[in-house]
Structures are given as C-alpha cells and as structure tokens.
C-alpha cells in the first residue's frame, strides 16, 4: 500500500515536471512573439546592424572605395523589420525572401556619387558588380538566418505540436492521479513541486557548469550573440521556475490547524 | 514543528525521487548527453592566454618550435626597391589584411624550405608598387626567429583561379607575394599581381 502510494507520488512528480518544462518551452523557445521581445530587450537589432556594417568595412580596403560608399546603406529599423518577418517565417514555416532593393539602391547611389566626385569616367563594370555582390551578401548573411537553418523550421512546427500533446497528456495524467490521491493531495503536490524544483535547479547548474555559453561562436557574431541570449534567457527561466516550485512546495506543507472540540 | 517535520519529510521523498531519476538518466543516456555537451563545446571559443613566447626555431634542425597563433604578428616585410615596410601576420582574413600583410596558413613559413604565400592590399603603404619591382630586387622578411632575404625571379598578372592552383611544395623555398590588380581599380577584380622570389640569404637570431 505504501509502495503503491510512493509510486503514485513519483508518477505525479514526473508528470508535473514534464508539464512545467514543456509549458516553459512552449511559452519561450517555441513562441515567436516571446523571441522577438527577447531580441528587442537585448538590443539584438543594433548588434546586427553594427556587426553587418563592420563586416562591410572589411571589404572597403581592397575595393579602392572609402567609407563614404557605406553611408546610410540601411537603418536599424529596416533590419528590425526584416528580422521580425524572418523570425515569423521560421516559426510558421512559410517562405521568406529578404528585401535588399533599398540597400542596392543606396549602394548604387553612393558609388555614383563617389565616381562623380572623383571624376572617374572609366571603371571595370565586373569589378564593381563583384563589390556590390559582396556587400549585399554580407547583409544577407547577417540577417537572413533562415537560409542557414535548412529543414529546422519544419521541425519547429512538428516539435511544437508534439510538445502541445505532451503538455495535454501530462496535465490530464497529473489531474487524474491528483483526484485519485484523496487524502494525500497536498502531500503529493508539495512532493511534486519539490521534485520539479530539484530537477530544474540541477538542470540549470549542470548546463552552466558544462557549457561555456558566453564563448559560443557559431558562424558569425550575430548568430553567436542570438544563441547566447537565447540560452541564457532559457536557463534564467528554468531557475525562476525552480525557485517558484520550491516556494510553492513549502506553502503546500502548511497544514490547517484543526480545532479540537 | 509539525510543519517543519512535514517540509523535511516531503523534501526528503522528493530528493529521493530526484536521485533515482538522475541515476536512471545517467545509466541510460550518459553517453548521449556527453556527446551533446561535447558538440556544443566544439562551438565555444575560449581565447587562450597569449604566451609572450616569440616564434622560435631550433638552430640545429632548423625546425620552428613555436608557431605563431592565427592573427599574431611574427615579422616585417621590407622591400627596399619600393621603400616599404609591412607588418607580417599569420593568417589572411580580411581583419588581418586591414593591419598589414597576411601569411596564408596553408603555406610554409620562412626557413621551412617550401612555398610561402603572402597577401596584402594594393594600398600605397602595402603592395601597391609590387609591379615596379624588377628581377633580382630584394625582399627581406625579418621575423622573430631569423632574417630571410629573397630575390625576385618573376612577376606577372594572374587570374584568381590560376592563383588558387599554386602548389605548396617543399622542393625549394619560394616566396610568393600577391595583391589585387589593377592597382587603382574600383571594386573587386578577378586578377592579382603576383611576385615570385627565391631564398638567397638567411641569418638566424640567437
């Protein structure tokens, strides 16, 4: 009887942990609105704009142009708009094409001004086109991250559906077992909350100890920064939930004083 | 008191469940978890503490004992005929080429008896005046481990695709310098001006 009760406690603890962690993932990593708010909060768009411009600067040295060719090529707001559309398209798995028309127009304008200013009448069209292509490719590489993800958007939709199913099953399972444990409901909940708190705490500290998150370098500075911000935020959420679980578990340990008649 | 007892009891049960779960996960998925952690850590870069040790050479075997790290300056290129001195770095990324001449990391180092490939931008302070060099003009590479003097044996314009076919052999120490061509062209051309030089004199510093 005691073993059966212990098994039910264990089961309800696991179900609650699965329910909480799946809900957390659904509300954070798998939620495009949350991600966009996170990027806004961490000034990701500014970082992308700066990083893109710095990379473009590297191409000036061998091009014969000076820094004027990069004047007002794009704004932070344009990058923000494109990035938001790209993020939505990743989560909804719909096609996305980065609009570079404004950038191309501004670049052409700047090149024309420099040629006129320096009275340059003759130039190699192919060389100029190569330069323009490098600048536009740099812009695309820093913003159109979807092109690097391959089939990931497809998997995001599948994973989201799977996690919704897991949330429902674990929630329903938890509820039914909670109903079954008539006299030990408070005990079951407090044990489950303590268990979840321990799991989330250990997950947080394990990841922090195993992976040097701040030093992640993946492809370019923009993607690296995104991954670092995502992981740090996710871990913070796990830590927050762990603390909440322990606190709520403590609350459920308080028994009502029964009046002795 | 009773509440405290309840808290301790329930926490102990929860911790027992947690230990059990952790043990099961460890026994079942330890290898997979380690693999994922290792994969993640492959994408982390921790800047190594840069030792102040300069690039050094074993004078008996003439082998380099401490190679420069990527991005480290390890010498100066001096070309008296066109009066330039350019810092020489290991690596040829755009970041490095902004600072001076970049040594292609897939080629040999001076003293190794092989093909050495070095690039720089066609700016006046770097390799703009390479086409003015003539046969037998000297190129001196003053490194932290020795001074190497080369004499020009050839200079020509090549397409990028031809340059990519250069073979890095260890038959004879040959220095290959290149830069974008034409020198005053705007944009990115498909040609490079390439200078070949062979080793004539070596002086090792102690």
Tab-separated table of C-alpha atoms in Angstrom:
chain	number	residue	atom	x	y	z
A	1	UNK	CA	0.000	0.000	0.000
A	2	UNK	CA	2.802	2.343	0.972
A	3	UNK	CA	4.804	1.293	-2.075
A	4	UNK	CA	1.771	1.915	-4.283
A	5	UNK	CA	1.318	5.377	-2.772
A	6	UNK	CA	5.045	6.120	-3.235
A	7	UNK	CA	4.832	5.056	-6.857
A	8	UNK	CA	1.882	7.379	-7.397
A	9	UNK	CA	3.812	10.212	-5.766
A	10	UNK	CA	6.735	9.505	-8.079
A	11	UNK	CA	4.473	9.391	-11.106
A	12	UNK	CA	2.710	12.620	-10.219
A	13	UNK	CA	6.094	14.296	-9.613
A	14	UNK	CA	7.367	13.251	-13.042
A	15	UNK	CA	4.126	14.348	-14.714
A	16	UNK	CA	4.260	17.766	-13.068
A	17	UNK	CA	7.922	18.241	-14.094
A	18	UNK	CA	7.187	17.243	-17.678
A	19	UNK	CA	4.139	19.518	-17.723
A	20	UNK	CA	6.045	22.521	-16.369
A	21	UNK	CA	9.112	22.107	-18.599
A	22	UNK	CA	7.011	21.560	-21.744
A	23	UNK	CA	4.861	24.593	-20.962
A	24	UNK	CA	8.013	26.645	-20.410
A	25	UNK	CA	9.440	25.630	-23.775
A	26	UNK	CA	6.121	26.327	-25.461
A	27	UNK	CA	5.961	29.806	-23.989
A	28	UNK	CA	9.589	30.712	-24.635
A	29	UNK	CA	11.717	28.966	-27.247
A	30	UNK	CA	8.764	27.908	-29.397
A	31	UNK	CA	6.956	31.247	-29.200
A	32	UNK	CA	7.873	33.747	-31.920
A	33	UNK	CA	6.421	36.748	-30.069
A	34	UNK	CA	8.452	35.956	-26.988
A	35	UNK	CA	11.599	35.608	-29.074
A	36	UNK	CA	11.066	38.949	-30.754
A	37	UNK	CA	10.544	40.646	-27.387
A	38	UNK	CA	13.734	38.995	-26.169
A	39	UNK	CA	15.687	40.281	-29.180
A	40	UNK	CA	14.288	43.760	-28.633
A	41	UNK	CA	15.216	43.704	-24.947
A	42	UNK	CA	18.796	42.624	-25.687
A	43	UNK	CA	19.370	45.166	-28.461
A	44	UNK	CA	19.974	42.355	-30.921
A	45	UNK	CA	18.959	44.537	-33.871
A	46	UNK	CA	21.536	47.139	-33.006
A	47	UNK	CA	24.194	44.474	-32.661
A	48	UNK	CA	23.266	43.031	-36.046
A	49	UNK	CA	23.361	46.472	-37.678
A	50	UNK	CA	26.769	47.224	-36.168
A	51	UNK	CA	28.222	43.828	-36.969
A	52	UNK	CA	26.961	43.979	-40.560
A	53	UNK	CA	28.500	47.403	-41.072
A	54	UNK	CA	31.816	46.258	-39.582
A	55	UNK	CA	31.937	43.295	-41.932
A	56	UNK	CA	31.182	45.557	-44.864
A	57	UNK	CA	34.058	47.794	-43.775
A	58	UNK	CA	36.427	44.868	-44.269
A	59	UNK	CA	35.605	44.924	-47.973
A	60	UNK	CA	36.442	48.576	-48.456
A	61	UNK	CA	40.179	48.129	-48.119
A	62	UNK	CA	40.548	46.062	-51.238
A	63	UNK	CA	37.863	47.877	-53.218
A	64	UNK	CA	39.507	51.250	-53.707
A	65	UNK	CA	36.452	52.950	-52.202
A	66	UNK	CA	36.457	54.903	-48.994
A	67	UNK	CA	33.944	54.721	-46.131
A	68	UNK	CA	31.543	57.059	-47.926
A	69	UNK	CA	30.360	54.125	-50.009
A	70	UNK	CA	28.742	52.650	-46.897
A	71	UNK	CA	26.935	55.837	-45.836
A	72	UNK	CA	23.260	55.314	-44.970
A	73	UNK	CA	23.081	51.931	-46.656
A	74	UNK	CA	20.482	50.637	-44.209
A	75	UNK	CA	18.860	51.602	-40.920
A	76	UNK	CA	18.385	49.671	-37.699
A	77	UNK	CA	14.600	49.858	-38.248
A	78	UNK	CA	14.902	48.139	-41.653
A	79	UNK	CA	16.953	45.379	-40.088
A	80	UNK	CA	14.419	45.035	-37.261
A	81	UNK	CA	11.529	44.756	-39.714
A	82	UNK	CA	13.306	42.160	-41.881
A	83	UNK	CA	14.443	40.190	-38.864
A	84	UNK	CA	10.940	40.093	-37.374
A	85	UNK	CA	9.489	38.860	-40.659
A	86	UNK	CA	12.203	36.236	-40.891
A	87	UNK	CA	11.542	35.059	-37.313
A	88	UNK	CA	7.806	34.751	-38.024
A	89	UNK	CA	8.511	32.802	-41.192
A	90	UNK	CA	10.766	30.369	-39.275
A	91	UNK	CA	8.098	29.649	-36.686
A	92	UNK	CA	5.294	29.357	-39.213
A	93	UNK	CA	7.460	27.548	-41.771
A	94	UNK	CA	6.490	29.911	-44.598
A	95	UNK	CA	8.778	31.211	-47.356
A	96	UNK	CA	10.835	34.303	-46.670
A	97	UNK	CA	12.714	36.498	-49.125
A	98	UNK	CA	14.951	39.218	-47.742
A	99	UNK	CA	14.326	42.541	-49.433
A	100	UNK	CA	17.642	44.072	-50.498
A	101	UNK	CA	16.260	46.566	-53.013
A	102	UNK	CA	16.705	49.554	-50.695
A	103	UNK	CA	20.266	48.503	-49.869
A	104	UNK	CA	21.128	48.024	-53.552
A	105	UNK	CA	19.640	51.382	-54.444
A	106	UNK	CA	21.570	53.197	-51.698
A	107	UNK	CA	24.793	51.416	-52.617
A	108	UNK	CA	24.412	52.346	-56.301
A	109	UNK	CA	23.711	55.935	-55.290
A	110	UNK	CA	26.817	56.096	-53.073
A	111	UNK	CA	29.034	54.567	-55.764
A	112	UNK	CA	27.696	57.036	-58.344
A	113	UNK	CA	28.417	59.973	-56.021
A	114	UNK	CA	31.990	58.787	-55.433
A	115	UNK	CA	32.605	58.263	-59.159
A	116	UNK	CA	31.261	61.725	-59.988
A	117	UNK	CA	33.120	63.377	-57.110
A	118	UNK	CA	36.443	61.896	-58.232
A	119	UNK	CA	35.772	62.344	-61.962
A	120	UNK	CA	36.189	58.650	-62.598
A	121	UNK	CA	34.978	58.004	-66.121
A	122	UNK	CA	36.358	54.552	-66.734
A	123	UNK	CA	35.956	51.567	-64.498
A	124	UNK	CA	35.517	47.831	-64.786
A	125	UNK	CA	31.821	47.012	-64.593
A	126	UNK	CA	32.514	43.448	-63.490
A	127	UNK	CA	34.761	44.591	-60.622
A	128	UNK	CA	32.073	46.988	-59.392
A	129	UNK	CA	29.439	44.282	-59.630
A	130	UNK	CA	31.661	41.913	-57.631
A	131	UNK	CA	31.987	44.563	-54.930
A	132	UNK	CA	28.228	45.198	-54.818
A	133	UNK	CA	27.592	41.457	-54.618
A	134	UNK	CA	29.963	41.083	-51.625
A	135	UNK	CA	28.259	43.946	-49.779
A	136	UNK	CA	24.783	42.548	-50.445
A	137	UNK	CA	25.878	39.023	-49.495
A	138	UNK	CA	27.289	40.341	-46.206
A	139	UNK	CA	23.906	41.945	-45.488
A	140	UNK	CA	22.076	38.707	-46.343
A	141	UNK	CA	24.424	36.504	-44.289
A	142	UNK	CA	23.840	38.598	-41.199
A	143	UNK	CA	20.069	38.898	-41.457
A	144	UNK	CA	18.640	36.025	-43.460
A	145	UNK	CA	19.430	33.377	-40.895
A	146	UNK	CA	16.638	31.179	-42.216
A	147	UNK	CA	18.798	30.240	-45.177
A	148	UNK	CA	21.275	28.579	-42.794
A	149	UNK	CA	18.635	26.635	-40.919
A	150	UNK	CA	17.709	24.181	-43.663
A	151	UNK	CA	14.806	21.994	-42.511
A	152	UNK	CA	14.735	23.379	-38.962
A	153	UNK	CA	11.536	25.468	-39.495
A	154	UNK	CA	9.747	22.247	-40.487
A	155	UNK	CA	10.941	20.544	-37.337
A	156	UNK	CA	9.950	23.520	-35.176
A	157	UNK	CA	6.322	23.087	-36.228
A	158	UNK	CA	6.458	19.318	-35.584
A	159	UNK	CA	8.183	19.758	-32.225
A	160	UNK	CA	5.625	22.395	-31.214
A	161	UNK	CA	2.764	20.006	-31.937
A	162	UNK	CA	4.491	17.183	-30.070
A	163	UNK	CA	5.086	19.390	-27.045
A	164	UNK	CA	1.459	20.575	-27.016
A	165	UNK	CA	0.430	16.907	-26.952
A	166	UNK	CA	2.889	16.208	-24.127
A	167	UNK	CA	1.529	19.168	-22.155
A	168	UNK	CA	-2.031	17.909	-22.549
A	169	UNK	CA	-1.225	14.291	-21.680
A	170	UNK	CA	0.927	15.173	-18.663
A	171	UNK	CA	-1.643	17.731	-17.460
A	172	UNK	CA	-4.523	15.288	-17.736
A	173	UNK	CA	-2.487	12.484	-16.169
A	174	UNK	CA	-1.472	14.706	-13.276
A	175	UNK	CA	-5.094	15.763	-12.729
A	176	UNK	CA	-6.439	12.214	-12.655
A	177	UNK	CA	-3.789	10.938	-10.266
A	178	UNK	CA	-4.360	14.025	-8.108
A	179	UNK	CA	-8.057	13.141	-7.934
A	180	UNK	CA	-7.205	9.529	-7.091
A	181	UNK	CA	-4.979	10.520	-4.154
A	182	UNK	CA	-7.886	11.676	-1.973
A	183	UNK	CA	-6.220	12.173	1.421
A	184	UNK	CA	-2.695	12.844	0.229
A	185	UNK	CA	-3.305	15.542	-2.334
A	186	UNK	CA	-1.403	18.298	-0.552
A	187	UNK	CA	1.430	15.922	0.181
A	188	UNK	CA	1.541	14.815	-3.461
A	189	UNK	CA	1.598	18.383	-4.728
A	190	UNK	CA	4.327	19.524	-2.327
A	191	UNK	CA	6.496	16.490	-3.138
A	192	UNK	CA	5.933	17.073	-6.876
A	193	UNK	CA	6.844	20.736	-6.538
A	194	UNK	CA	9.997	19.935	-4.557
A	195	UNK	CA	10.931	17.285	-7.124
A	196	UNK	CA	10.389	19.715	-10.035
A	197	UNK	CA	12.413	22.361	-8.206
A	198	UNK	CA	15.306	19.928	-7.741
A	199	UNK	CA	15.197	18.883	-11.389
A	200	UNK	CA	15.160	22.448	-12.690
A	201	UNK	CA	17.891	23.572	-10.291
A	202	UNK	CA	20.132	20.686	-11.270
A	203	UNK	CA	19.462	21.301	-14.977
A	204	UNK	CA	20.412	24.954	-14.579
A	205	UNK	CA	23.646	24.255	-12.724
A	206	UNK	CA	24.572	21.309	-14.931
A	207	UNK	CA	24.295	23.357	-18.128
A	208	UNK	CA	26.103	26.307	-16.580
A	209	UNK	CA	28.940	24.055	-15.489
A	210	UNK	CA	29.194	22.010	-18.698
A	211	UNK	CA	28.877	24.607	-21.419
A	212	UNK	CA	30.724	27.884	-21.653
A	213	UNK	CA	27.698	29.695	-23.021
A	214	UNK	CA	29.267	33.159	-23.241
A	215	UNK	CA	32.006	31.823	-25.525
A	216	UNK	CA	29.747	30.208	-28.107
A	217	UNK	CA	30.890	31.077	-31.595
A	218	UNK	CA	28.711	29.882	-34.413
A	219	UNK	CA	29.178	31.081	-37.949
A	220	UNK	CA	29.136	34.845	-37.327
A	221	UNK	CA	28.859	37.293	-34.463
A	222	UNK	CA	25.115	37.855	-34.945
A	223	UNK	CA	24.131	34.196	-34.771
A	224	UNK	CA	26.533	33.620	-31.874
A	225	UNK	CA	25.025	36.501	-29.913
A	226	UNK	CA	21.494	35.224	-30.616
A	227	UNK	CA	22.312	31.750	-29.351
A	228	UNK	CA	23.982	33.133	-26.219
A	229	UNK	CA	20.994	35.380	-25.463
A	230	UNK	CA	18.533	32.509	-26.041
A	231	UNK	CA	20.359	30.029	-23.854
A	232	UNK	CA	20.956	32.485	-21.027
A	233	UNK	CA	17.321	33.500	-21.035
A	234	UNK	CA	16.083	29.918	-21.109
A	235	UNK	CA	18.302	28.985	-18.186
A	236	UNK	CA	17.071	32.014	-16.264
A	237	UNK	CA	13.500	30.874	-16.812
A	238	UNK	CA	14.357	27.401	-15.525
A	239	UNK	CA	15.977	28.904	-12.452
A	240	UNK	CA	12.934	31.101	-11.869
A	241	UNK	CA	10.575	28.150	-12.125
A	242	UNK	CA	12.786	26.106	-9.803
A	243	UNK	CA	12.607	28.793	-7.114
A	244	UNK	CA	8.848	29.133	-7.611
A	245	UNK	CA	8.347	25.373	-7.322
A	246	UNK	CA	10.304	25.157	-4.062
A	247	UNK	CA	8.417	28.143	-2.647
A	248	UNK	CA	5.021	26.757	-3.638
A	249	UNK	CA	6.041	23.348	-2.281
A	250	UNK	CA	6.772	24.971	1.077
A	251	UNK	CA	3.361	26.660	1.041
A	252	UNK	CA	1.618	23.331	0.497
A	253	UNK	CA	3.411	21.930	3.556
A	254	UNK	CA	1.432	24.163	5.896
A	255	UNK	CA	-1.478	22.255	7.403
A	256	UNK	CA	-4.642	23.935	8.648
A	257	UNK	CA	-4.878	23.785	12.412
A	258	UNK	CA	-7.776	21.509	13.274
A	259	UNK	CA	-9.909	22.733	16.115
A	260	UNK	CA	-10.124	20.239	18.935
A	261	UNK	CA	-13.688	20.058	20.057
B	1	UNK	CA	7.242	21.963	14.448
B	2	UNK	CA	4.816	19.727	12.619
B	3	UNK	CA	5.105	21.901	9.530
B	4	UNK	CA	8.882	21.728	9.668
B	5	UNK	CA	8.673	17.967	10.026
B	6	UNK	CA	6.350	17.832	7.021
B	7	UNK	CA	8.674	20.010	4.977
B	8	UNK	CA	11.717	17.880	5.767
B	9	UNK	CA	9.866	14.587	5.141
B	10	UNK	CA	8.404	15.692	1.829
B	11	UNK	CA	11.640	17.242	0.662
B	12	UNK	CA	13.480	14.028	1.539
B	13	UNK	CA	10.991	11.996	-0.515
B	14	UNK	CA	11.288	14.435	-3.409
B	15	UNK	CA	15.075	14.308	-3.211
B	16	UNK	CA	14.975	10.511	-3.165
B	17	UNK	CA	12.848	10.574	-6.337
B	18	UNK	CA	15.254	13.082	-7.867
B	19	UNK	CA	18.295	10.913	-7.081
B	20	UNK	CA	16.553	7.872	-8.521
B	21	UNK	CA	15.634	9.736	-11.709
B	22	UNK	CA	19.138	11.174	-12.080
B	23	UNK	CA	20.689	7.721	-11.659
B	24	UNK	CA	18.344	6.216	-14.237
B	25	UNK	CA	19.048	9.039	-16.690
B	26	UNK	CA	22.799	8.718	-16.088
B	27	UNK	CA	22.743	4.968	-16.656
B	28	UNK	CA	20.540	5.203	-19.711
B	29	UNK	CA	21.662	8.341	-21.505
B	30	UNK	CA	25.088	9.286	-20.161
B	31	UNK	CA	26.893	8.747	-23.468
B	32	UNK	CA	24.338	10.682	-25.465
B	33	UNK	CA	24.348	13.585	-23.031
B	34	UNK	CA	28.161	13.689	-23.068
B	35	UNK	CA	28.106	13.705	-26.854
B	36	UNK	CA	25.670	16.614	-26.989
B	37	UNK	CA	27.699	18.590	-24.432
B	38	UNK	CA	30.901	17.926	-26.356
B	39	UNK	CA	29.246	19.008	-29.608
B	40	UNK	CA	28.082	22.227	-28.011
B	41	UNK	CA	31.509	22.900	-26.562
B	42	UNK	CA	33.040	22.483	-30.012
B	43	UNK	CA	31.275	25.722	-30.839
B	44	UNK	CA	32.792	27.644	-27.968
B	45	UNK	CA	35.912	29.671	-28.311
B	46	UNK	CA	37.939	30.468	-25.258
B	47	UNK	CA	40.748	32.875	-26.050
B	48	UNK	CA	43.942	31.215	-24.979
B	49	UNK	CA	46.237	33.151	-22.788
B	50	UNK	CA	48.672	34.508	-25.243
B	51	UNK	CA	52.120	33.469	-24.135
B	52	UNK	CA	54.737	36.102	-24.672
B	53	UNK	CA	56.975	33.444	-26.289
B	54	UNK	CA	58.067	34.595	-29.732
B	55	UNK	CA	58.170	32.259	-32.701
B	56	UNK	CA	61.353	30.238	-32.204
B	57	UNK	CA	63.480	27.914	-34.250
B	58	UNK	CA	65.725	25.009	-33.378
B	59	UNK	CA	69.067	26.127	-34.848
B	60	UNK	CA	70.328	22.578	-35.262
B	61	UNK	CA	67.377	21.060	-37.058
B	62	UNK	CA	66.148	24.409	-38.470
B	63	UNK	CA	62.622	23.476	-37.404
B	64	UNK	CA	60.228	26.030	-35.977
B	65	UNK	CA	59.411	25.107	-32.383
B	66	UNK	CA	56.797	27.740	-31.548
B	67	UNK	CA	54.460	28.639	-34.383
B	68	UNK	CA	52.569	31.936	-34.278
B	69	UNK	CA	48.863	31.752	-33.481
B	70	UNK	CA	46.344	32.938	-36.059
B	71	UNK	CA	46.394	36.740	-36.197
B	72	UNK	CA	49.777	37.097	-34.496
B	73	UNK	CA	52.398	39.370	-35.978
B	74	UNK	CA	55.599	37.429	-36.498
B	75	UNK	CA	57.673	39.569	-38.820
B	76	UNK	CA	58.131	42.560	-41.088
B	77	UNK	CA	58.399	42.509	-44.884
B	78	UNK	CA	60.911	45.032	-46.180
B	79	UNK	CA	61.208	45.842	-49.882
B	80	UNK	CA	63.983	48.468	-50.277
B	81	UNK	CA	63.394	48.945	-54.045
B	82	UNK	CA	59.927	50.398	-53.413
B	83	UNK	CA	60.718	51.642	-49.903
B	84	UNK	CA	58.018	49.796	-47.962
B	85	UNK	CA	57.894	48.003	-44.650
B	86	UNK	CA	54.778	45.979	-43.908
B	87	UNK	CA	53.925	44.072	-40.742
B	88	UNK	CA	53.541	40.369	-41.405
B	89	UNK	CA	50.781	38.408	-39.644
B	90	UNK	CA	49.939	34.733	-39.600
B	91	UNK	CA	46.592	34.314	-41.351
B	92	UNK	CA	44.987	36.183	-44.224
B	93	UNK	CA	41.476	37.074	-43.094
B	94	UNK	CA	40.064	40.469	-44.018
B	95	UNK	CA	40.563	41.561	-40.420
B	96	UNK	CA	44.269	40.723	-40.634
B	97	UNK	CA	44.741	42.268	-44.061
B	98	UNK	CA	43.474	45.558	-42.681
B	99	UNK	CA	46.563	45.657	-40.462
B	100	UNK	CA	49.244	44.527	-42.896
B	101	UNK	CA	50.388	41.512	-44.900
B	102	UNK	CA	48.808	38.144	-44.217
B	103	UNK	CA	50.596	34.807	-44.399
B	104	UNK	CA	48.356	32.090	-45.848
B	105	UNK	CA	48.129	29.477	-43.097
B	106	UNK	CA	48.154	26.621	-45.595
B	107	UNK	CA	51.606	27.542	-46.872
B	108	UNK	CA	55.061	27.126	-45.348
B	109	UNK	CA	56.923	29.519	-43.079
B	110	UNK	CA	60.266	31.147	-43.923
B	111	UNK	CA	63.010	28.585	-43.129
B	112	UNK	CA	60.867	25.542	-43.880
B	113	UNK	CA	62.151	25.274	-47.456
B	114	UNK	CA	58.733	25.434	-49.078
B	115	UNK	CA	56.304	27.757	-50.841
B	116	UNK	CA	55.365	30.784	-48.747
B	117	UNK	CA	52.213	32.665	-49.799
B	118	UNK	CA	51.672	36.201	-48.527
B	119	UNK	CA	48.938	38.671	-49.488
B	120	UNK	CA	48.331	42.342	-48.823
B	121	UNK	CA	46.001	45.023	-50.119
B	122	UNK	CA	47.071	47.196	-53.026
B	123	UNK	CA	47.352	50.287	-50.868
B	124	UNK	CA	50.382	52.553	-51.154
B	125	UNK	CA	51.636	51.503	-47.731
B	126	UNK	CA	51.311	47.797	-48.610
B	127	UNK	CA	51.710	46.155	-52.013
B	128	UNK	CA	50.592	48.856	-54.426
B	129	UNK	CA	54.023	49.206	-56.024
B	130	UNK	CA	54.768	45.500	-56.498
B	131	UNK	CA	54.575	45.843	-60.327
B	132	UNK	CA	57.544	48.261	-60.139
B	133	UNK	CA	59.845	45.535	-58.836
B	134	UNK	CA	62.430	44.131	-61.238
B	135	UNK	CA	64.375	40.879	-61.428
B	136	UNK	CA	66.927	40.483	-58.593
B	137	UNK	CA	65.281	43.141	-56.403
B	138	UNK	CA	65.423	42.056	-52.789
B	139	UNK	CA	62.603	41.228	-50.424
B	140	UNK	CA	63.628	40.848	-46.804
B	141	UNK	CA	61.428	39.082	-44.273
B	142	UNK	CA	62.606	39.991	-40.793
B	143	UNK	CA	60.959	37.508	-38.432
B	144	UNK	CA	61.246	36.943	-34.710
B	145	UNK	CA	63.421	33.906	-35.413
B	146	UNK	CA	65.562	34.980	-38.353
B	147	UNK	CA	66.114	37.304	-41.272
B	148	UNK	CA	65.396	35.863	-44.726
B	149	UNK	CA	66.429	37.564	-47.945
B	150	UNK	CA	64.807	36.690	-51.250
B	151	UNK	CA	65.481	37.842	-54.805
B	152	UNK	CA	62.736	38.371	-57.372
B	153	UNK	CA	62.663	35.747	-60.113
B	154	UNK	CA	59.312	36.572	-61.732
B	155	UNK	CA	56.358	38.976	-61.582
B	156	UNK	CA	53.109	38.735	-63.527
B	157	UNK	CA	49.367	39.261	-63.601
B	158	UNK	CA	47.295	36.163	-62.903
B	159	UNK	CA	43.619	35.333	-62.669
B	160	UNK	CA	42.336	34.383	-59.217
B	161	UNK	CA	41.600	30.854	-60.422
B	162	UNK	CA	45.196	30.405	-61.547
B	163	UNK	CA	46.456	31.655	-58.194
B	164	UNK	CA	44.282	29.108	-56.409
B	165	UNK	CA	46.144	26.362	-58.284
B	166	UNK	CA	49.530	27.225	-56.757
B	167	UNK	CA	51.139	24.089	-55.374
B	168	UNK	CA	52.699	24.258	-51.943
B	169	UNK	CA	55.764	22.093	-52.222
B	170	UNK	CA	58.869	21.735	-50.100
B	171	UNK	CA	61.277	21.372	-53.025
B	172	UNK	CA	62.703	24.867	-52.806
B	173	UNK	CA	61.964	27.853	-50.589
B	174	UNK	CA	59.927	30.227	-52.782
B	175	UNK	CA	58.225	33.397	-51.636
B	176	UNK	CA	55.003	34.378	-53.415
B	177	UNK	CA	53.579	37.844	-52.769
B	178	UNK	CA	50.309	38.952	-54.351
B	179	UNK	CA	47.813	41.747	-54.322
B	180	UNK	CA	44.699	42.855	-56.219
B	181	UNK	CA	45.213	44.078	-59.764
B	182	UNK	CA	44.798	46.609	-61.422
B	183	UNK	CA	46.070	48.751	-58.570
B	184	UNK	CA	43.661	51.643	-58.919
B	185	UNK	CA	40.652	49.572	-59.878
B	186	UNK	CA	37.413	50.167	-58.075
B	187	UNK	CA	35.617	47.119	-56.803
B	188	UNK	CA	36.838	43.529	-56.786
B	189	UNK	CA	38.727	42.439	-59.850
B	190	UNK	CA	39.426	38.877	-60.875
B	191	UNK	CA	43.146	39.478	-61.332
B	192	UNK	CA	46.094	39.532	-58.984
B	193	UNK	CA	49.620	40.807	-59.390
B	194	UNK	CA	51.958	38.047	-58.261
B	195	UNK	CA	55.666	38.228	-57.493
B	196	UNK	CA	57.892	35.151	-57.098
B	197	UNK	CA	61.174	35.310	-55.209
B	198	UNK	CA	63.672	32.663	-54.173
B	199	UNK	CA	65.714	32.496	-50.978
B	200	UNK	CA	69.270	33.795	-51.212
B	201	UNK	CA	70.392	34.541	-47.676
B	202	UNK	CA	69.492	33.515	-44.138
B	203	UNK	CA	70.576	34.913	-40.820
B	204	UNK	CA	69.254	33.307	-37.617
B	205	UNK	CA	68.947	35.387	-34.469
B	206	UNK	CA	70.022	33.836	-31.151
